[in-house]
């Protein structure tokens, strides 16, 4: 049965989508079957994995609002074993449309339950907000990865996210755990980056991944080619970092 991992942080620009794409691609490279759920209306994970949004007939929006079978919305990618349910800008309006639906916080969980036996991992790329779709993602998942950017305001907003996780754990999803805090955009030459690393480690100790994602040009370039970095440049630091993270997650879950 798939382990469902959400990647969440309501702060934008911390590397959520980069992590969703490249962690999923690395897991698939390590011979795991992986499904990415693009739960961000910007649909960057979809285009970053080579899906042409204009050609998409069914997206996550149709699954949530029109109750389309999620299997109809699954698209293949260039990596064997890696598939995706794409997003669409319509997802912006879904939060309002969901307000009148019954058990609205559990819609994503109901979507994913029938296909959990078909994958080893399901990775949900959350939008940078704590709205109803993100609440759905956290209710549907087993654990959450929190990317933390190695910059001055890194820890700002994490308290709010941790409170949300605590509320969801209490009221909606008692199984919800923190998979780990992932330090992104790390530059070991910068004193500030090292201070933030130490601070996050002091606060969250064992919950911080040993793998760190370094600042890397290839990592920034690869989405514009519709490729995860492991296909764009397998020898780059970014590719090696995400492969190390995937191995760490597999080891933890074994």
JSON list of C-alpha atoms in Angstrom, two decimals:
[
{"chain": "A", "resi": 1, "resn": "UNK", "atom": "CA", "xyz": [0.00, 0.00, 0.00]},
{"chain": "A", "resi": 2, "resn": "UNK", "atom": "CA", "xyz": [1.32, 3.42, -0.96]},
{"chain": "A", "resi": 3, "resn": "UNK", "atom": "CA", "xyz": [2.80, 5.75, 1.59]},
{"chain": "A", "resi": 4, "resn": "UNK", "atom": "CA", "xyz": [1.15, 9.14, 0.92]},
{"chain": "A", "resi": 5, "resn": "UNK", "atom": "CA", "xyz": [3.48, 12.10, 1.54]},
{"chain": "A", "resi": 6, "resn": "UNK", "atom": "CA", "xyz": [2.36, 15.72, 1.25]},
{"chain": "A", "resi": 7, "resn": "UNK", "atom": "CA", "xyz": [4.94, 18.44, 0.63]},
{"chain": "A", "resi": 8, "resn": "UNK", "atom": "CA", "xyz": [3.70, 21.56, 2.37]},
{"chain": "A", "resi": 9, "resn": "UNK", "atom": "CA", "xyz": [4.71, 25.01, 3.56]},
{"chain": "A", "resi": 10, "resn": "UNK", "atom": "CA", "xyz": [2.42, 28.01, 3.19]},
{"chain": "A", "resi": 11, "resn": "UNK", "atom": "CA", "xyz": [5.49, 30.16, 2.51]},
{"chain": "A", "resi": 12, "resn": "UNK", "atom": "CA", "xyz": [6.06, 30.40, -1.26]},
{"chain": "A", "resi": 13, "resn": "UNK", "atom": "CA", "xyz": [9.40, 29.88, -3.01]},
{"chain": "A", "resi": 14, "resn": "UNK", "atom": "CA", "xyz": [10.85, 27.33, -0.58]},
{"chain": "A", "resi": 15, "resn": "UNK", "atom": "CA", "xyz": [11.21, 24.50, -3.11]},
{"chain": "A", "resi": 16, "resn": "UNK", "atom": "CA", "xyz": [7.96, 22.54, -2.61]},
{"chain": "A", "resi": 17, "resn": "UNK", "atom": "CA", "xyz": [7.34, 21.81, -6.30]},
{"chain": "A", "resi": 18, "resn": "UNK", "atom": "CA", "xyz": [11.04, 21.23, -7.02]},
{"chain": "A", "resi": 19, "resn": "UNK", "atom": "CA", "xyz": [11.01, 18.70, -4.19]},
{"chain": "A", "resi": 20, "resn": "UNK", "atom": "CA", "xyz": [7.77, 17.02, -5.34]},
{"chain": "A", "resi": 21, "resn": "UNK", "atom": "CA", "xyz": [9.07, 16.57, -8.92]},
{"chain": "A", "resi": 22, "resn": "UNK", "atom": "CA", "xyz": [12.60, 15.49, -8.09]},
{"chain": "A", "resi": 23, "resn": "UNK", "atom": "CA", "xyz": [11.86, 13.32, -5.06]},
{"chain": "A", "resi": 24, "resn": "UNK", "atom": "CA", "xyz": [9.19, 11.48, -7.08]},
{"chain": "A", "resi": 25, "resn": "UNK", "atom": "CA", "xyz": [11.59, 11.05, -10.04]},
{"chain": "A", "resi": 26, "resn": "UNK", "atom": "CA", "xyz": [14.36, 9.79, -7.73]},
{"chain": "A", "resi": 27, "resn": "UNK", "atom": "CA", "xyz": [12.03, 7.29, -6.03]},
{"chain": "A", "resi": 28, "resn": "UNK", "atom": "CA", "xyz": [10.95, 6.02, -9.47]},
{"chain": "A", "resi": 29, "resn": "UNK", "atom": "CA", "xyz": [14.61, 5.74, -10.53]},
{"chain": "A", "resi": 30, "resn": "UNK", "atom": "CA", "xyz": [15.13, 3.56, -7.44]},
{"chain": "A", "resi": 31, "resn": "UNK", "atom": "CA", "xyz": [12.45, 1.25, -8.89]},
{"chain": "A", "resi": 32, "resn": "UNK", "atom": "CA", "xyz": [9.51, 2.43, -6.78]},
{"chain": "A", "resi": 33, "resn": "UNK", "atom": "CA", "xyz": [6.12, 3.10, -8.38]},
{"chain": "A", "resi": 34, "resn": "UNK", "atom": "CA", "xyz": [5.16, 6.72, -7.75]},
{"chain": "A", "resi": 35, "resn": "UNK", "atom": "CA", "xyz": [2.14, 8.94, -8.36]},
{"chain": "A", "resi": 36, "resn": "UNK", "atom": "CA", "xyz": [2.40, 12.72, -8.07]},
{"chain": "A", "resi": 37, "resn": "UNK", "atom": "CA", "xyz": [-0.78, 14.65, -7.20]},
{"chain": "A", "resi": 38, "resn": "UNK", "atom": "CA", "xyz": [-0.42, 18.26, -8.32]},
{"chain": "A", "resi": 39, "resn": "UNK", "atom": "CA", "xyz": [-2.63, 20.09, -5.80]},
{"chain": "A", "resi": 40, "resn": "UNK", "atom": "CA", "xyz": [-1.38, 23.57, -6.69]},
{"chain": "A", "resi": 41, "resn": "UNK", "atom": "CA", "xyz": [-3.47, 25.62, -9.19]},
{"chain": "A", "resi": 42, "resn": "UNK", "atom": "CA", "xyz": [-0.22, 26.99, -10.69]},
{"chain": "A", "resi": 43, "resn": "UNK", "atom": "CA", "xyz": [0.30, 23.45, -12.08]},
{"chain": "A", "resi": 44, "resn": "UNK", "atom": "CA", "xyz": [4.10, 23.78, -12.00]},
{"chain": "A", "resi": 45, "resn": "UNK", "atom": "CA", "xyz": [4.62, 20.13, -11.02]},
{"chain": "A", "resi": 46, "resn": "UNK", "atom": "CA", "xyz": [2.54, 19.12, -14.06]},
{"chain": "A", "resi": 47, "resn": "UNK", "atom": "CA", "xyz": [4.55, 21.19, -16.56]},
{"chain": "A", "resi": 48, "resn": "UNK", "atom": "CA", "xyz": [7.79, 20.30, -14.76]},
{"chain": "A", "resi": 49, "resn": "UNK", "atom": "CA", "xyz": [7.08, 16.63, -15.47]},
{"chain": "A", "resi": 50, "resn": "UNK", "atom": "CA", "xyz": [6.35, 17.29, -19.14]},
{"chain": "A", "resi": 51, "resn": "UNK", "atom": "CA", "xyz": [2.52, 17.45, -19.08]},
{"chain": "A", "resi": 52, "resn": "UNK", "atom": "CA", "xyz": [1.04, 19.96, -21.56]},
{"chain": "A", "resi": 53, "resn": "UNK", "atom": "CA", "xyz": [-1.68, 21.59, -19.44]},
{"chain": "A", "resi": 54, "resn": "UNK", "atom": "CA", "xyz": [-3.59, 22.71, -22.55]},
{"chain": "A", "resi": 55, "resn": "UNK", "atom": "CA", "xyz": [-3.94, 19.08, -23.67]},
{"chain": "A", "resi": 56, "resn": "UNK", "atom": "CA", "xyz": [-5.24, 17.81, -20.32]},
{"chain": "A", "resi": 57, "resn": "UNK", "atom": "CA", "xyz": [-8.82, 16.52, -20.43]},
{"chain": "A", "resi": 58, "resn": "UNK", "atom": "CA", "xyz": [-9.19, 15.56, -16.76]},
{"chain": "A", "resi": 59, "resn": "UNK", "atom": "CA", "xyz": [-7.25, 17.17, -13.92]},
{"chain": "A", "resi": 60, "resn": "UNK", "atom": "CA", "xyz": [-7.47, 17.10, -10.13]},
{"chain": "A", "resi": 61, "resn": "UNK", "atom": "CA", "xyz": [-10.23, 19.71, -10.41]},
{"chain": "A", "resi": 62, "resn": "UNK", "atom": "CA", "xyz": [-12.58, 17.32, -12.27]},
{"chain": "A", "resi": 63, "resn": "UNK", "atom": "CA", "xyz": [-11.83, 14.58, -9.75]},
{"chain": "A", "resi": 64, "resn": "UNK", "atom": "CA", "xyz": [-12.71, 16.81, -6.80]},
{"chain": "A", "resi": 65, "resn": "UNK", "atom": "CA", "xyz": [-15.69, 18.74, -8.18]},
{"chain": "A", "resi": 66, "resn": "UNK", "atom": "CA", "xyz": [-17.20, 16.41, -10.83]},
{"chain": "A", "resi": 67, "resn": "UNK", "atom": "CA", "xyz": [-16.25, 13.17, -9.03]},
{"chain": "A", "resi": 68, "resn": "UNK", "atom": "CA", "xyz": [-14.37, 11.95, -12.14]},
{"chain": "A", "resi": 69, "resn": "UNK", "atom": "CA", "xyz": [-12.59, 8.65, -11.43]},
{"chain": "A", "resi": 70, "resn": "UNK", "atom": "CA", "xyz": [-9.00, 9.56, -10.53]},
{"chain": "A", "resi": 71, "resn": "UNK", "atom": "CA", "xyz": [-7.71, 6.86, -12.94]},
{"chain": "A", "resi": 72, "resn": "UNK", "atom": "CA", "xyz": [-9.08, 8.95, -15.83]},
{"chain": "A", "resi": 73, "resn": "UNK", "atom": "CA", "xyz": [-6.80, 11.82, -14.75]},
{"chain": "A", "resi": 74, "resn": "UNK", "atom": "CA", "xyz": [-3.53, 9.86, -14.47]},
{"chain": "A", "resi": 75, "resn": "UNK", "atom": "CA", "xyz": [-0.87, 10.76, -17.06]},
{"chain": "A", "resi": 76, "resn": "UNK", "atom": "CA", "xyz": [2.46, 9.04, -17.69]},
{"chain": "A", "resi": 77, "resn": "UNK", "atom": "CA", "xyz": [5.84, 10.82, -17.64]},
{"chain": "A", "resi": 78, "resn": "UNK", "atom": "CA", "xyz": [9.26, 10.22, -19.24]},
{"chain": "A", "resi": 79, "resn": "UNK", "atom": "CA", "xyz": [10.33, 8.11, -16.25]},
{"chain": "A", "resi": 80, "resn": "UNK", "atom": "CA", "xyz": [9.16, 4.50, -15.95]},
{"chain": "A", "resi": 81, "resn": "UNK", "atom": "CA", "xyz": [7.02, 4.02, -12.86]},
{"chain": "A", "resi": 82, "resn": "UNK", "atom": "CA", "xyz": [6.28, 7.75, -12.41]},
{"chain": "A", "resi": 83, "resn": "UNK", "atom": "CA", "xyz": [2.77, 9.06, -13.13]},
{"chain": "A", "resi": 84, "resn": "UNK", "atom": "CA", "xyz": [0.94, 12.28, -12.32]},
{"chain": "A", "resi": 85, "resn": "UNK", "atom": "CA", "xyz": [-2.56, 13.65, -11.75]},
{"chain": "A", "resi": 86, "resn": "UNK", "atom": "CA", "xyz": [-2.12, 17.17, -13.17]},
{"chain": "A", "resi": 87, "resn": "UNK", "atom": "CA", "xyz": [-3.53, 20.41, -11.86]},
{"chain": "A", "resi": 88, "resn": "UNK", "atom": "CA", "xyz": [-5.38, 23.24, -13.59]},
{"chain": "A", "resi": 89, "resn": "UNK", "atom": "CA", "xyz": [-5.97, 26.94, -12.90]},
{"chain": "A", "resi": 90, "resn": "UNK", "atom": "CA", "xyz": [-9.66, 25.99, -12.27]},
{"chain": "A", "resi": 91, "resn": "UNK", "atom": "CA", "xyz": [-8.47, 24.55, -8.96]},
{"chain": "A", "resi": 92, "resn": "UNK", "atom": "CA", "xyz": [-8.42, 28.15, -7.64]},
{"chain": "A", "resi": 93, "resn": "UNK", "atom": "CA", "xyz": [-12.22, 28.15, -7.67]},
{"chain": "A", "resi": 94, "resn": "UNK", "atom": "CA", "xyz": [-12.52, 24.62, -6.30]},
{"chain": "A", "resi": 95, "resn": "UNK", "atom": "CA", "xyz": [-12.09, 25.78, -2.70]},
{"chain": "A", "resi": 96, "resn": "UNK", "atom": "CA", "xyz": [-15.28, 27.88, -2.96]},
{"chain": "A", "resi": 97, "resn": "UNK", "atom": "CA", "xyz": [-17.18, 25.13, -4.78]},
{"chain": "A", "resi": 98, "resn": "UNK", "atom": "CA", "xyz": [-16.15, 22.63, -2.09]},
{"chain": "A", "resi": 99, "resn": "UNK", "atom": "CA", "xyz": [-17.69, 24.67, 0.73]},
{"chain": "A", "resi": 100, "resn": "UNK", "atom": "CA", "xyz": [-21.14, 23.16, 0.10]},
{"chain": "A", "resi": 101, "resn": "UNK", "atom": "CA", "xyz": [-19.93, 19.57, -0.30]},
{"chain": "A", "resi": 102, "resn": "UNK", "atom": "CA", "xyz": [-20.37, 16.96, 2.43]},
{"chain": "A", "resi": 103, "resn": "UNK", "atom": "CA", "xyz": [-17.26, 15.82, 4.30]},
{"chain": "A", "resi": 104, "resn": "UNK", "atom": "CA", "xyz": [-15.35, 18.39, 2.28]},
{"chain": "A", "resi": 105, "resn": "UNK", "atom": "CA", "xyz": [-12.06, 17.84, 4.15]},
{"chain": "A", "resi": 106, "resn": "UNK", "atom": "CA", "xyz": [-12.03, 14.14, 3.16]},
{"chain": "A", "resi": 107, "resn": "UNK", "atom": "CA", "xyz": [-12.57, 14.45, -0.62]},
{"chain": "A", "resi": 108, "resn": "UNK", "atom": "CA", "xyz": [-8.90, 13.90, -1.53]},
{"chain": "A", "resi": 109, "resn": "UNK", "atom": "CA", "xyz": [-8.66, 10.90, 0.81]},
{"chain": "A", "resi": 110, "resn": "UNK", "atom": "CA", "xyz": [-11.70, 9.30, -0.88]},
{"chain": "A", "resi": 111, "resn": "UNK", "atom": "CA", "xyz": [-10.07, 9.91, -4.29]},
{"chain": "A", "resi": 112, "resn": "UNK", "atom": "CA", "xyz": [-6.81, 8.25, -3.32]},
{"chain": "A", "resi": 113, "resn": "UNK", "atom": "CA", "xyz": [-8.01, 5.29, -1.24]},
{"chain": "A", "resi": 114, "resn": "UNK", "atom": "CA", "xyz": [-9.03, 3.12, -4.26]},
{"chain": "A", "resi": 115, "resn": "UNK", "atom": "CA", "xyz": [-5.60, 3.47, -5.92]},
{"chain": "A", "resi": 116, "resn": "UNK", "atom": "CA", "xyz": [-3.31, 3.23, -2.90]},
{"chain": "A", "resi": 117, "resn": "UNK", "atom": "CA", "xyz": [-2.53, -0.42, -3.61]},
{"chain": "A", "resi": 118, "resn": "UNK", "atom": "CA", "xyz": [-1.23, 0.45, -7.07]},
{"chain": "A", "resi": 119, "resn": "UNK", "atom": "CA", "xyz": [1.80, 2.54, -5.97]},
{"chain": "A", "resi": 120, "resn": "UNK", "atom": "CA", "xyz": [4.65, 2.49, -3.48]},
{"chain": "A", "resi": 121, "resn": "UNK", "atom": "CA", "xyz": [4.51, 6.25, -2.93]},
{"chain": "A", "resi": 122, "resn": "UNK", "atom": "CA", "xyz": [1.99, 9.01, -3.62]},
{"chain": "A", "resi": 123, "resn": "UNK", "atom": "CA", "xyz": [3.50, 12.51, -3.42]},
{"chain": "A", "resi": 124, "resn": "UNK", "atom": "CA", "xyz": [1.15, 15.50, -3.08]},
{"chain": "A", "resi": 125, "resn": "UNK", "atom": "CA", "xyz": [2.49, 18.91, -4.11]},
{"chain": "A", "resi": 126, "resn": "UNK", "atom": "CA", "xyz": [0.53, 21.41, -1.99]},
{"chain": "A", "resi": 127, "resn": "UNK", "atom": "CA", "xyz": [-0.08, 25.05, -2.87]},
{"chain": "A", "resi": 128, "resn": "UNK", "atom": "CA", "xyz": [1.54, 27.82, -0.80]},
{"chain": "A", "resi": 129, "resn": "UNK", "atom": "CA", "xyz": [-1.55, 28.37, 1.36]},
{"chain": "A", "resi": 130, "resn": "UNK", "atom": "CA", "xyz": [-3.38, 26.66, 4.19]},
{"chain": "A", "resi": 131, "resn": "UNK", "atom": "CA", "xyz": [-6.70, 26.59, 2.29]},
{"chain": "A", "resi": 132, "resn": "UNK", "atom": "CA", "xyz": [-9.19, 23.75, 1.90]},
{"chain": "A", "resi": 133, "resn": "UNK", "atom": "CA", "xyz": [-7.20, 21.89, -0.78]},
{"chain": "A", "resi": 134, "resn": "UNK", "atom": "CA", "xyz": [-4.11, 21.83, 1.46]},
{"chain": "A", "resi": 135, "resn": "UNK", "atom": "CA", "xyz": [-6.28, 20.71, 4.40]},
{"chain": "A", "resi": 136, "resn": "UNK", "atom": "CA", "xyz": [-7.57, 17.91, 2.10]},
{"chain": "A", "resi": 137, "resn": "UNK", "atom": "CA", "xyz": [-3.99, 16.95, 1.21]},
{"chain": "A", "resi": 138, "resn": "UNK", "atom": "CA", "xyz": [-2.96, 16.79, 4.88]},
{"chain": "A", "resi": 139, "resn": "UNK", "atom": "CA", "xyz": [-6.08, 14.78, 5.74]},
{"chain": "A", "resi": 140, "resn": "UNK", "atom": "CA", "xyz": [-5.32, 12.29, 2.94]},
{"chain": "A", "resi": 141, "resn": "UNK", "atom": "CA", "xyz": [-1.62, 11.77, 3.66]},
{"chain": "A", "resi": 142, "resn": "UNK", "atom": "CA", "xyz": [0.38, 9.65, 6.09]},
{"chain": "A", "resi": 143, "resn": "UNK", "atom": "CA", "xyz": [3.13, 12.19, 6.55]},
{"chain": "A", "resi": 144, "resn": "UNK", "atom": "CA", "xyz": [4.32, 15.62, 5.50]},
{"chain": "A", "resi": 145, "resn": "UNK", "atom": "CA", "xyz": [7.70, 16.91, 4.30]},
{"chain": "A", "resi": 146, "resn": "UNK", "atom": "CA", "xyz": [8.30, 20.56, 5.17]},
{"chain": "A", "resi": 147, "resn": "UNK", "atom": "CA", "xyz": [10.87, 22.26, 2.91]},
{"chain": "A", "resi": 148, "resn": "UNK", "atom": "CA", "xyz": [12.75, 25.05, 4.70]},
{"chain": "A", "resi": 149, "resn": "UNK", "atom": "CA", "xyz": [14.69, 27.58, 2.66]},
{"chain": "A", "resi": 150, "resn": "UNK", "atom": "CA", "xyz": [18.12, 28.52, 4.05]},
{"chain": "A", "resi": 151, "resn": "UNK", "atom": "CA", "xyz": [17.29, 32.23, 4.21]},
{"chain": "A", "resi": 152, "resn": "UNK", "atom": "CA", "xyz": [16.63, 34.84, 6.89]},
{"chain": "A", "resi": 153, "resn": "UNK", "atom": "CA", "xyz": [12.86, 34.36, 7.27]},
{"chain": "A", "resi": 154, "resn": "UNK", "atom": "CA", "xyz": [13.06, 30.56, 7.01]},
{"chain": "A", "resi": 155, "resn": "UNK", "atom": "CA", "xyz": [11.39, 29.75, 10.31]},
{"chain": "A", "resi": 156, "resn": "UNK", "atom": "CA", "xyz": [8.71, 32.40, 9.88]},
{"chain": "A", "resi": 157, "resn": "UNK", "atom": "CA", "xyz": [5.36, 30.72, 9.30]},
{"chain": "A", "resi": 158, "resn": "UNK", "atom": "CA", "xyz": [6.52, 27.25, 10.34]},
{"chain": "A", "resi": 159, "resn": "UNK", "atom": "CA", "xyz": [4.73, 27.70, 13.69]},
{"chain": "A", "resi": 160, "resn": "UNK", "atom": "CA", "xyz": [1.49, 28.38, 11.81]},
{"chain": "A", "resi": 161, "resn": "UNK", "atom": "CA", "xyz": [1.96, 25.26, 9.66]},
{"chain": "A", "resi": 162, "resn": "UNK", "atom": "CA", "xyz": [2.78, 23.14, 12.73]},
{"chain": "A", "resi": 163, "resn": "UNK", "atom": "CA", "xyz": [-0.41, 24.41, 14.42]},
{"chain": "A", "resi": 164, "resn": "UNK", "atom": "CA", "xyz": [-2.43, 23.46, 11.32]},
{"chain": "A", "resi": 165, "resn": "UNK", "atom": "CA", "xyz": [-0.83, 19.99, 11.32]},
{"chain": "A", "resi": 166, "resn": "UNK", "atom": "CA", "xyz": [-1.66, 19.64, 15.03]},
{"chain": "A", "resi": 167, "resn": "UNK", "atom": "CA", "xyz": [-5.33, 20.60, 14.45]},
{"chain": "A", "resi": 168, "resn": "UNK", "atom": "CA", "xyz": [-5.63, 18.21, 11.48]},
{"chain": "A", "resi": 169, "resn": "UNK", "atom": "CA", "xyz": [-4.03, 15.41, 13.51]},
{"chain": "A", "resi": 170, "resn": "UNK", "atom": "CA", "xyz": [-6.50, 16.02, 16.36]},
{"chain": "A", "resi": 171, "resn": "UNK", "atom": "CA", "xyz": [-9.67, 16.44, 14.31]},
{"chain": "A", "resi": 172, "resn": "UNK", "atom": "CA", "xyz": [-9.26, 14.87, 10.86]},
{"chain": "A", "resi": 173, "resn": "UNK", "atom": "CA", "xyz": [-6.24, 12.58, 10.51]},
{"chain": "A", "resi": 174, "resn": "UNK", "atom": "CA", "xyz": [-4.85, 11.03, 13.71]},
{"chain": "A", "resi": 175, "resn": "UNK", "atom": "CA", "xyz": [-2.19, 9.11, 11.68]},
{"chain": "A", "resi": 176, "resn": "UNK", "atom": "CA", "xyz": [-0.56, 12.30, 10.35]},
{"chain": "A", "resi": 177, "resn": "UNK", "atom": "CA", "xyz": [3.17, 12.49, 11.10]},
{"chain": "A", "resi": 178, "resn": "UNK", "atom": "CA", "xyz": [5.97, 14.83, 10.09]},
{"chain": "A", "resi": 179, "resn": "UNK", "atom": "CA", "xyz": [8.20, 12.89, 7.68]},
{"chain": "A", "resi": 180, "resn": "UNK", "atom": "CA", "xyz": [10.89, 15.52, 8.07]},
{"chain": "A", "resi": 181, "resn": "UNK", "atom": "CA", "xyz": [12.15, 19.05, 7.57]},
{"chain": "A", "resi": 182, "resn": "UNK", "atom": "CA", "xyz": [14.14, 19.42, 4.36]},
{"chain": "A", "resi": 183, "resn": "UNK", "atom": "CA", "xyz": [16.68, 22.22, 4.04]},
{"chain": "A", "resi": 184, "resn": "UNK", "atom": "CA", "xyz": [16.62, 23.66, 0.51]},
{"chain": "A", "resi": 185, "resn": "UNK", "atom": "CA", "xyz": [18.68, 26.22, -1.44]},
{"chain": "A", "resi": 186, "resn": "UNK", "atom": "CA", "xyz": [21.60, 25.55, 0.89]},
{"chain": "A", "resi": 187, "resn": "UNK", "atom": "CA", "xyz": [24.95, 27.23, 0.19]},
{"chain": "A", "resi": 188, "resn": "UNK", "atom": "CA", "xyz": [27.62, 26.01, 2.61]},
{"chain": "A", "resi": 189, "resn": "UNK", "atom": "CA", "xyz": [29.77, 29.08, 1.85]},
{"chain": "A", "resi": 190, "resn": "UNK", "atom": "CA", "xyz": [27.20, 31.38, 3.45]},
{"chain": "A", "resi": 191, "resn": "UNK", "atom": "CA", "xyz": [27.40, 31.92, 7.21]},
{"chain": "A", "resi": 192, "resn": "UNK", "atom": "CA", "xyz": [23.63, 32.55, 7.32]},
{"chain": "A", "resi": 193, "resn": "UNK", "atom": "CA", "xyz": [22.82, 29.22, 5.64]},
{"chain": "A", "resi": 194, "resn": "UNK", "atom": "CA", "xyz": [24.89, 27.39, 8.26]},
{"chain": "A", "resi": 195, "resn": "UNK", "atom": "CA", "xyz": [23.24, 29.34, 11.08]},
{"chain": "A", "resi": 196, "resn": "UNK", "atom": "CA", "xyz": [19.78, 28.43, 9.80]},
{"chain": "A", "resi": 197, "resn": "UNK", "atom": "CA", "xyz": [20.81, 24.78, 9.40]},
{"chain": "A", "resi": 198, "resn": "UNK", "atom": "CA", "xyz": [21.99, 24.76, 13.04]},
{"chain": "A", "resi": 199, "resn": "UNK", "atom": "CA", "xyz": [18.83, 26.50, 14.25]},
{"chain": "A", "resi": 200, "resn": "UNK", "atom": "CA", "xyz": [16.46, 24.11, 12.43]},
{"chain": "A", "resi": 201, "resn": "UNK", "atom": "CA", "xyz": [18.51, 21.16, 13.70]},
{"chain": "A", "resi": 202, "resn": "UNK", "atom": "CA", "xyz": [18.37, 22.51, 17.28]},
{"chain": "A", "resi": 203, "resn": "UNK", "atom": "CA", "xyz": [14.58, 22.99, 17.10]},
{"chain": "A", "resi": 204, "resn": "UNK", "atom": "CA", "xyz": [13.56, 19.81, 15.31]},
{"chain": "A", "resi": 205, "resn": "UNK", "atom": "CA", "xyz": [16.50, 17.43, 15.92]},
{"chain": "A", "resi": 206, "resn": "UNK", "atom": "CA", "xyz": [15.81, 13.95, 14.51]},
{"chain": "A", "resi": 207, "resn": "UNK", "atom": "CA", "xyz": [13.03, 15.30, 12.28]},
{"chain": "A", "resi": 208, "resn": "UNK", "atom": "CA", "xyz": [15.57, 17.09, 10.06]},
{"chain": "A", "resi": 209, "resn": "UNK", "atom": "CA", "xyz": [16.65, 15.08, 7.01]},
{"chain": "A", "resi": 210, "resn": "UNK", "atom": "CA", "xyz": [20.37, 14.37, 6.74]},
{"chain": "A", "resi": 211, "resn": "UNK", "atom": "CA", "xyz": [20.08, 15.10, 3.01]},
{"chain": "A", "resi": 212, "resn": "UNK", "atom": "CA", "xyz": [20.29, 18.80, 2.19]},
{"chain": "A", "resi": 213, "resn": "UNK", "atom": "CA", "xyz": [19.34, 20.35, -1.17]},
{"chain": "A", "resi": 214, "resn": "UNK", "atom": "CA", "xyz": [22.11, 22.66, -2.37]},
{"chain": "A", "resi": 215, "resn": "UNK", "atom": "CA", "xyz": [21.63, 25.72, -4.54]},
{"chain": "A", "resi": 216, "resn": "UNK", "atom": "CA", "xyz": [22.04, 24.39, -8.07]},
{"chain": "A", "resi": 217, "resn": "UNK", "atom": "CA", "xyz": [21.62, 25.95, -11.51]},
{"chain": "A", "resi": 218, "resn": "UNK", "atom": "CA", "xyz": [20.62, 22.66, -13.19]},
{"chain": "A", "resi": 219, "resn": "UNK", "atom": "CA", "xyz": [17.86, 22.23, -10.62]},
{"chain": "A", "resi": 220, "resn": "UNK", "atom": "CA", "xyz": [16.45, 25.66, -11.57]},
{"chain": "A", "resi": 221, "resn": "UNK", "atom": "CA", "xyz": [16.77, 25.01, -15.33]},
{"chain": "A", "resi": 222, "resn": "UNK", "atom": "CA", "xyz": [15.25, 21.53, -15.57]},
{"chain": "A", "resi": 223, "resn": "UNK", "atom": "CA", "xyz": [11.52, 22.46, -15.09]},
{"chain": "A", "resi": 224, "resn": "UNK", "atom": "CA", "xyz": [11.62, 24.77, -18.14]},
{"chain": "A", "resi": 225, "resn": "UNK", "atom": "CA", "xyz": [12.55, 21.66, -20.19]},
{"chain": "A", "resi": 226, "resn": "UNK", "atom": "CA", "xyz": [9.67, 19.66, -18.65]},
{"chain": "A", "resi": 227, "resn": "UNK", "atom": "CA", "xyz": [12.17, 17.28, -17.04]},
{"chain": "A", "resi": 228, "resn": "UNK", "atom": "CA", "xyz": [13.16, 16.31, -13.50]},
{"chain": "A", "resi": 229, "resn": "UNK", "atom": "CA", "xyz": [16.82, 17.10, -12.86]},
{"chain": "A", "resi": 230, "resn": "UNK", "atom": "CA", "xyz": [17.80, 13.40, -12.90]},
{"chain": "A", "resi": 231, "resn": "UNK", "atom": "CA", "xyz": [16.91, 13.31, -16.63]},
{"chain": "A", "resi": 232, "resn": "UNK", "atom": "CA", "xyz": [18.20, 16.81, -17.35]},
{"chain": "A", "resi": 233, "resn": "UNK", "atom": "CA", "xyz": [21.62, 16.35, -15.72]},
{"chain": "A", "resi": 234, "resn": "UNK", "atom": "CA", "xyz": [22.10, 13.19, -13.66]},
{"chain": "A", "resi": 235, "resn": "UNK", "atom": "CA", "xyz": [25.57, 14.29, -12.51]},
{"chain": "A", "resi": 236, "resn": "UNK", "atom": "CA", "xyz": [24.45, 17.64, -11.06]},
{"chain": "A", "resi": 237, "resn": "UNK", "atom": "CA", "xyz": [24.51, 18.34, -7.33]},
{"chain": "A", "resi": 238, "resn": "UNK", "atom": "CA", "xyz": [20.72, 18.75, -7.35]},
{"chain": "A", "resi": 239, "resn": "UNK", "atom": "CA", "xyz": [20.21, 15.30, -8.85]},
{"chain": "A", "resi": 240, "resn": "UNK", "atom": "CA", "xyz": [22.55, 13.69, -6.30]},
{"chain": "A", "resi": 241, "resn": "UNK", "atom": "CA", "xyz": [20.89, 15.53, -3.40]},
{"chain": "A", "resi": 242, "resn": "UNK", "atom": "CA", "xyz": [17.39, 14.33, -4.32]},
{"chain": "A", "resi": 243, "resn": "UNK", "atom": "CA", "xyz": [18.60, 10.78, -4.92]},
{"chain": "A", "resi": 244, "resn": "UNK", "atom": "CA", "xyz": [20.13, 10.84, -1.41]},
{"chain": "A", "resi": 245, "resn": "UNK", "atom": "CA", "xyz": [16.81, 12.13, -0.02]},
{"chain": "A", "resi": 246, "resn": "UNK", "atom": "CA", "xyz": [14.86, 9.36, -1.80]},
{"chain": "A", "resi": 247, "resn": "UNK", "atom": "CA", "xyz": [17.21, 6.71, -0.34]},
{"chain": "A", "resi": 248, "resn": "UNK", "atom": "CA", "xyz": [16.84, 8.25, 3.12]},
{"chain": "A", "resi": 249, "resn": "UNK", "atom": "CA", "xyz": [13.03, 8.11, 2.87]},
{"chain": "A", "resi": 250, "resn": "UNK", "atom": "CA", "xyz": [13.07, 4.50, 1.61]},
{"chain": "A", "resi": 251, "resn": "UNK", "atom": "CA", "xyz": [15.37, 3.50, 4.50]},
{"chain": "A", "resi": 252, "resn": "UNK", "atom": "CA", "xyz": [13.19, 5.29, 7.06]},
{"chain": "A", "resi": 253, "resn": "UNK", "atom": "CA", "xyz": [10.06, 3.59, 5.78]},
{"chain": "A", "resi": 254, "resn": "UNK", "atom": "CA", "xyz": [11.54, 0.13, 5.62]}
]
